[in-house]
mmCIF file of C-alpha atoms in Angstrom:
data_model
loop_
_atom_site.group_PDB
_atom_site.id
_atom_site.type_symbol
_atom_site.label_atom_id
_atom_site.label_comp_id
_atom_site.label_asym_id
_atom_site.label_seq_id
_atom_site.Cartn_x
_atom_site.Cartn_y
_atom_site.Cartn_z
ATOM 1 C CA MET A 13 0.192 -0.502 0.048
ATOM 2 C CA SER A 14 1.252 3.579 -0.735
ATOM 3 C CA ASN A 15 2.304 5.436 2.525
ATOM 4 C CA ASP A 16 0.997 8.555 0.490
ATOM 5 C CA GLY A 17 -1.249 10.912 2.854
ATOM 6 C CA VAL A 18 -4.507 12.608 2.098
ATOM 7 C CA VAL A 19 -3.420 16.364 1.712
ATOM 8 C CA ALA A 20 -7.105 17.373 2.788
ATOM 9 C CA VAL A 21 -6.868 15.972 5.811
ATOM 10 C CA GLU A 22 -2.875 17.081 6.243
ATOM 11 C CA ARG A 23 -3.886 20.950 5.341
ATOM 12 C CA ALA A 24 -7.384 20.720 7.983
ATOM 13 C CA LEU A 25 -4.505 19.717 10.011
ATOM 14 C CA SER A 26 -1.906 22.423 9.619
ATOM 15 C CA VAL A 27 -4.985 24.698 10.309
ATOM 16 C CA LEU A 28 -5.287 23.604 13.811
ATOM 17 C CA ASP A 29 -2.067 24.257 14.652
ATOM 18 C CA CYS A 30 -2.030 27.618 14.029
ATOM 19 C CA PHE A 31 -3.463 27.736 17.893
ATOM 20 C CA ARG A 32 -1.288 27.765 20.301
ATOM 21 C CA PRO A 33 -0.731 29.236 23.325
ATOM 22 C CA GLY A 34 -1.201 33.111 23.198
ATOM 23 C CA ALA A 35 -3.059 32.460 19.776
ATOM 24 C CA GLU A 36 -5.982 31.055 20.671
ATOM 25 C CA HIS A 37 -8.378 32.576 18.853
ATOM 26 C CA LEU A 38 -8.024 33.123 15.330
ATOM 27 C CA ALA A 39 -9.291 35.258 13.004
ATOM 28 C CA LEU A 40 -8.985 34.306 9.140
ATOM 29 C CA ALA A 41 -6.393 37.112 7.932
ATOM 30 C CA ASP A 42 -4.657 35.269 10.976
ATOM 31 C CA PHE A 43 -4.518 31.881 9.104
ATOM 32 C CA ALA A 44 -3.699 33.051 5.792
ATOM 33 C CA ALA A 45 -0.450 34.701 7.214
ATOM 34 C CA ARG A 46 0.273 31.349 8.610
ATOM 35 C CA LEU A 47 0.172 29.019 6.106
ATOM 36 C CA PRO A 48 0.388 29.028 2.016
ATOM 37 C CA LEU A 49 -3.111 28.654 1.426
ATOM 38 C CA HIS A 50 -5.967 30.689 -0.118
ATOM 39 C CA LYS A 51 -8.060 32.321 2.047
ATOM 40 C CA THR A 52 -11.093 30.554 0.704
ATOM 41 C CA THR A 53 -9.403 27.543 1.608
ATOM 42 C CA ILE A 54 -8.987 27.635 4.615
ATOM 43 C CA PHE A 55 -12.525 29.726 4.806
ATOM 44 C CA ARG A 56 -14.127 26.011 4.068
ATOM 45 C CA LEU A 57 -11.275 24.286 5.756
ATOM 46 C CA LEU A 58 -12.676 26.052 9.042
ATOM 47 C CA ASN A 59 -16.390 24.967 8.175
ATOM 48 C CA SER A 60 -15.276 21.361 7.714
ATOM 49 C CA LEU A 61 -13.662 22.157 11.570
ATOM 50 C CA ALA A 62 -16.705 23.702 12.976
ATOM 51 C CA ARG A 63 -19.625 21.308 12.040
ATOM 52 C CA CYS A 64 -17.117 18.106 13.332
ATOM 53 C CA GLY A 65 -17.107 20.165 16.859
ATOM 54 C CA TYR A 66 -12.860 20.606 16.362
ATOM 55 C CA VAL A 67 -13.572 24.818 15.993
ATOM 56 C CA VAL A 68 -15.590 27.492 17.059
ATOM 57 C CA ARG A 69 -16.873 30.416 15.477
ATOM 58 C CA GLU A 70 -17.218 33.475 17.891
ATOM 59 C CA ALA A 71 -19.686 36.196 17.334
ATOM 60 C CA ASP A 72 -16.364 38.535 16.635
ATOM 61 C CA GLY A 73 -15.897 36.063 13.445
ATOM 62 C CA ARG A 74 -12.706 35.013 14.664
ATOM 63 C CA TYR A 75 -12.189 31.397 15.182
ATOM 64 C CA GLY A 76 -11.700 28.996 18.837
ATOM 65 C CA LEU A 77 -10.756 25.413 18.989
ATOM 66 C CA GLY A 78 -14.165 23.304 19.538
ATOM 67 C CA PRO A 79 -15.074 20.474 22.269
ATOM 68 C CA ARG A 80 -13.804 17.853 20.051
ATOM 69 C CA VAL A 81 -10.434 18.719 20.475
ATOM 70 C CA LEU A 82 -10.138 18.424 24.729
ATOM 71 C CA TYR A 83 -11.987 15.141 24.139
ATOM 72 C CA LEU A 84 -9.355 13.960 22.398
ATOM 73 C CA ALA A 85 -7.477 15.150 24.500
ATOM 74 C CA ARG A 86 -8.742 13.400 27.677
ATOM 75 C CA VAL A 87 -8.921 9.738 25.612
ATOM 76 C CA TYR A 88 -5.339 10.565 25.014
ATOM 77 C CA GLU A 89 -3.899 11.380 29.162
ATOM 78 C CA ARG A 90 -6.343 7.997 29.956
ATOM 79 C CA GLY A 91 -3.723 5.774 26.840
ATOM 80 C CA PHE A 92 -0.454 7.652 27.467
ATOM 81 C CA ASP A 93 2.202 5.248 29.046
ATOM 82 C CA LEU A 94 5.545 7.325 29.003
ATOM 83 C CA SER A 95 7.191 4.796 29.003
ATOM 84 C CA ALA A 96 6.199 3.693 26.091
ATOM 85 C CA VAL A 97 7.207 6.926 24.544
ATOM 86 C CA VAL A 98 10.768 6.797 26.602
ATOM 87 C CA MET A 99 11.926 3.739 26.242
ATOM 88 C CA PRO A 100 12.461 3.315 22.930
ATOM 89 C CA VAL A 101 14.453 6.962 22.492
ATOM 90 C CA LEU A 102 17.048 5.180 25.059
ATOM 91 C CA GLU A 103 17.379 1.960 23.564
ATOM 92 C CA ALA A 104 18.153 3.390 20.095
ATOM 93 C CA LEU A 105 20.600 5.933 22.383
ATOM 94 C CA SER A 106 22.150 3.110 23.713
ATOM 95 C CA GLU A 107 22.656 1.178 21.186
ATOM 96 C CA GLU A 108 23.853 4.176 19.137
ATOM 97 C CA THR A 109 26.413 5.070 21.772
ATOM 98 C CA GLY A 110 27.510 1.576 23.077
ATOM 99 C CA GLU A 111 26.090 3.786 26.349
ATOM 100 C CA SER A 112 24.201 4.381 29.468
ATOM 101 C CA ALA A 113 21.164 6.810 28.539
ATOM 102 C CA ALA A 114 18.708 7.953 31.216
ATOM 103 C CA TYR A 115 16.022 10.275 31.694
ATOM 104 C CA TYR A 116 15.543 12.368 33.953
ATOM 105 C CA VAL A 117 12.524 13.986 36.111
ATOM 106 C CA GLU A 118 12.758 16.656 38.570
ATOM 107 C CA GLY A 119 13.131 15.164 42.099
ATOM 108 C CA GLY A 120 11.653 16.415 45.388
ATOM 109 C CA GLU A 121 13.394 19.176 46.785
ATOM 110 C CA PRO A 122 15.107 22.092 44.217
ATOM 111 C CA GLY A 123 17.714 21.497 41.814
ATOM 112 C CA GLN A 124 17.413 17.291 42.816
ATOM 113 C CA ARG A 125 16.684 14.801 40.428
ATOM 114 C CA LEU A 126 15.135 11.084 39.700
ATOM 115 C CA CYS A 127 16.206 8.517 37.703
ATOM 116 C CA LEU A 128 12.755 7.888 36.297
ATOM 117 C CA PHE A 129 13.702 5.427 33.404
ATOM 118 C CA ARG A 130 17.587 3.735 32.027
ATOM 119 C CA HIS A 131 18.704 1.733 29.105
ATOM 120 C CA GLN A 132 22.679 -0.123 28.927
ATOM 121 C CA PRO A 133 24.694 -2.024 26.792
ATOM 122 C CA HIS A 134 24.376 -6.114 28.160
ATOM 123 C CA GLU A 135 28.458 -6.091 28.322
ATOM 124 C CA GLY A 136 31.051 -4.177 29.027
ATOM 125 C CA LEU A 137 31.748 -1.354 32.344
ATOM 126 C CA HIS A 138 28.957 1.332 32.072
ATOM 127 C CA SER A 139 27.405 3.930 34.305
ATOM 128 C CA GLN A 140 25.586 2.026 37.481
ATOM 129 C CA VAL A 141 22.899 5.112 38.053
ATOM 130 C CA LEU A 142 19.815 2.937 38.508
ATOM 131 C CA ALA A 143 16.246 3.371 37.277
ATOM 132 C CA GLY A 144 14.882 5.304 40.864
ATOM 133 C CA SER A 145 17.347 7.063 42.288
ATOM 134 C CA VAL A 146 17.403 10.486 43.525
ATOM 135 C CA MET A 147 20.548 12.209 42.877
ATOM 136 C CA PRO A 148 21.258 15.855 44.386
ATOM 137 C CA PRO A 149 22.330 19.010 42.573
ATOM 138 C CA ASP A 150 25.943 18.606 41.106
ATOM 139 C CA GLN A 151 28.099 20.050 38.229
ATOM 140 C CA SER A 152 27.431 17.149 35.732
ATOM 141 C CA SER A 153 25.711 17.261 32.839
ATOM 142 C CA THR A 154 22.506 16.548 33.773
ATOM 143 C CA GLY A 155 23.106 18.665 37.074
ATOM 144 C CA ARG A 156 23.352 21.804 34.600
ATOM 145 C CA VAL A 157 20.579 21.283 32.849
ATOM 146 C CA PHE A 158 18.629 21.301 36.015
ATOM 147 C CA SER A 159 20.154 23.695 37.808
ATOM 148 C CA ILE A 160 19.545 25.580 34.268
ATOM 149 C CA TRP A 161 16.429 25.004 33.124
ATOM 150 C CA THR A 162 13.499 24.431 36.378
ATOM 151 C CA GLN A 163 15.314 27.705 38.372
ATOM 152 C CA GLY A 164 15.161 30.678 34.886
ATOM 153 C CA SER A 165 19.157 30.985 35.782
ATOM 154 C CA PRO A 166 21.064 32.905 32.584
ATOM 155 C CA ARG A 167 21.035 29.972 30.242
ATOM 156 C CA GLY A 168 24.882 32.026 29.202
ATOM 157 C CA GLU A 169 26.229 30.882 25.999
ATOM 158 C CA ASP A 170 26.801 27.117 26.341
ATOM 159 C CA ARG A 171 25.790 25.152 23.502
ATOM 160 C CA LEU A 172 24.076 21.880 24.025
ATOM 161 C CA PRO A 173 24.666 19.826 25.299
ATOM 162 C CA PHE A 174 25.984 19.560 27.676
ATOM 163 C CA PHE A 175 29.096 17.677 28.555
ATOM 164 C CA SER A 176 30.743 16.690 32.121
ATOM 165 C CA CYS A 177 33.563 14.739 33.422
ATOM 166 C CA GLY A 178 34.422 13.306 36.641
ATOM 167 C CA ALA A 179 31.946 16.333 38.283
ATOM 168 C CA ARG A 180 29.986 13.713 39.942
ATOM 169 C CA ASP A 181 32.418 10.762 40.428
ATOM 170 C CA PRO A 182 36.593 10.733 39.719
ATOM 171 C CA TYR A 183 35.789 8.062 36.828
ATOM 172 C CA THR A 184 32.492 9.657 35.179
ATOM 173 C CA SER A 185 31.526 11.420 32.502
ATOM 174 C CA SER A 186 28.398 12.268 30.675
ATOM 175 C CA TRP A 187 26.766 14.694 27.914
ATOM 176 C CA ALA A 188 23.046 15.827 28.675
ATOM 177 C CA VAL A 189 20.384 17.860 27.063
ATOM 178 C CA PRO A 190 17.163 19.407 28.226
ATOM 179 C CA ILE A 191 13.854 17.956 26.653
ATOM 180 C CA ILE A 192 10.947 20.498 25.804
ATOM 181 C CA GLY A 193 7.359 18.271 26.067
ATOM 182 C CA ASN A 194 3.992 20.483 25.552
ATOM 183 C CA ASP A 195 3.552 23.686 25.651
ATOM 184 C CA ASP A 196 7.566 24.045 24.695
ATOM 185 C CA ARG A 197 7.897 23.572 28.783
ATOM 186 C CA PHE A 198 10.842 21.738 30.651
ATOM 187 C CA VAL A 199 10.203 18.532 31.691
ATOM 188 C CA GLY A 200 13.218 16.589 31.974
ATOM 189 C CA ALA A 201 17.235 16.326 30.168
ATOM 190 C CA LEU A 202 18.333 13.107 28.021
ATOM 191 C CA THR A 203 21.466 11.621 29.278
ATOM 192 C CA ILE A 204 23.691 9.004 27.883
ATOM 193 C CA ALA A 205 26.820 8.049 30.303
ATOM 194 C CA GLY A 206 30.223 6.498 30.445
ATOM 195 C CA PRO A 207 33.300 5.755 31.931
ATOM 196 C CA SER A 208 35.450 8.400 31.299
ATOM 197 C CA VAL A 209 39.037 6.820 30.125
ATOM 198 C CA ARG A 210 36.097 5.922 27.325
ATOM 199 C CA LEU A 211 33.383 8.688 26.839
ATOM 200 C CA LYS A 212 36.633 11.256 27.198
ATOM 201 C CA ASN A 213 38.306 9.176 23.544
ATOM 202 C CA ARG A 214 34.560 9.426 21.223
ATOM 203 C CA ASP A 215 34.124 11.538 18.327
ATOM 204 C CA ALA A 216 32.251 14.214 20.242
ATOM 205 C CA PRO A 217 30.793 15.862 17.284
ATOM 206 C CA ARG A 218 29.188 12.456 16.583
ATOM 207 C CA MET A 219 28.080 12.169 19.876
ATOM 208 C CA GLN A 220 26.816 15.650 19.756
ATOM 209 C CA ALA A 221 24.497 14.850 16.592
ATOM 210 C CA ILE A 222 23.070 11.514 18.431
ATOM 211 C CA ILE A 223 21.884 12.624 21.816
ATOM 212 C CA LEU A 224 20.763 15.499 19.341
ATOM 213 C CA ALA A 225 19.197 14.117 17.474
ATOM 214 C CA ARG A 226 17.291 11.273 19.811
ATOM 215 C CA ALA A 227 16.178 14.560 22.297
ATOM 216 C CA ASP A 228 14.397 15.707 19.223
ATOM 217 C CA GLU A 229 12.524 12.661 18.169
ATOM 218 C CA LEU A 230 11.217 12.335 22.277
ATOM 219 C CA ALA A 231 10.622 16.368 22.397
ATOM 220 C CA ARG A 232 8.271 15.250 19.355
ATOM 221 C CA ARG A 233 6.383 12.238 20.980
ATOM 222 C CA LEU A 234 5.943 14.509 24.047
ATOM 223 C CA GLY A 235 4.289 17.569 22.221
ATOM 224 C CA ALA A 236 6.834 19.766 22.032
ATOM 225 C CA SER A 237 6.730 23.029 18.638
ATOM 226 C CA SER A 238 8.831 22.223 15.632
ATOM 227 C CA GLU A 239 10.182 25.548 16.385
ATOM 228 C CA MET A 240 11.246 24.920 19.848
ATOM 229 C CA ARG A 241 12.832 21.786 19.273
ATOM 230 C CA ASP A 242 14.723 23.781 15.542
ATOM 231 C CA MET A 243 15.978 26.256 18.428
ATOM 232 C CA LEU A 244 17.102 24.220 21.312
ATOM 233 C CA TYR A 245 18.566 20.837 18.802
ATOM 234 C CA GLY A 246 19.187 22.398 15.417
ATOM 235 C CA LYS A 247 17.146 20.720 12.727
ATOM 236 C CA VAL A 248 17.990 16.907 12.448
ATOM 237 C CA GLY A 249 17.487 15.216 9.357
#
């Protein structure tokens, strides 16, 4: 079977994608400014979406999201399995780099981080942080992600991903990058870690490219906008 999509469906979805925080109510001219479509085409798409409950036309002529979108969001929330989203990315990242890969979220105290999911290769010497471990604030690459992104500190000119060597213990090095999700909000950190004697001698540009590509994939799966992903991780592919 062909993998070609249906143009009309893709166009209708592109209309819905115009809504975002700060742009919850849009006039026809607003859609036309955001889309490479003629106003007549946009108007017809909006009428179809309105009939199906995905948009509503307000008294002032502008459009907003309809109740059907909320219904689908509730269905999505009930069926959402974070591990099913994160673990395939960690497995791929670990396979590509040969190192341990982990996903961290905020811990109970400021600056703390919880290792929520982790994957490591079956052979060789690897970082031994276990899923469920709570780590204190530190200057490791992952610690820097949380100190900057959760506390609103100046982000400086450091490019992503962050790298650290011997920050948490003398023998471990790591790369880490922040992960964003719905509403482009910070949700966690993606990290690869391993023995310093090995990681310091790896091809740094290749390692950076791999973790940025996987971070972009994970952020996309978690609902981040393409604009924010491009800004943080660069255009992938």
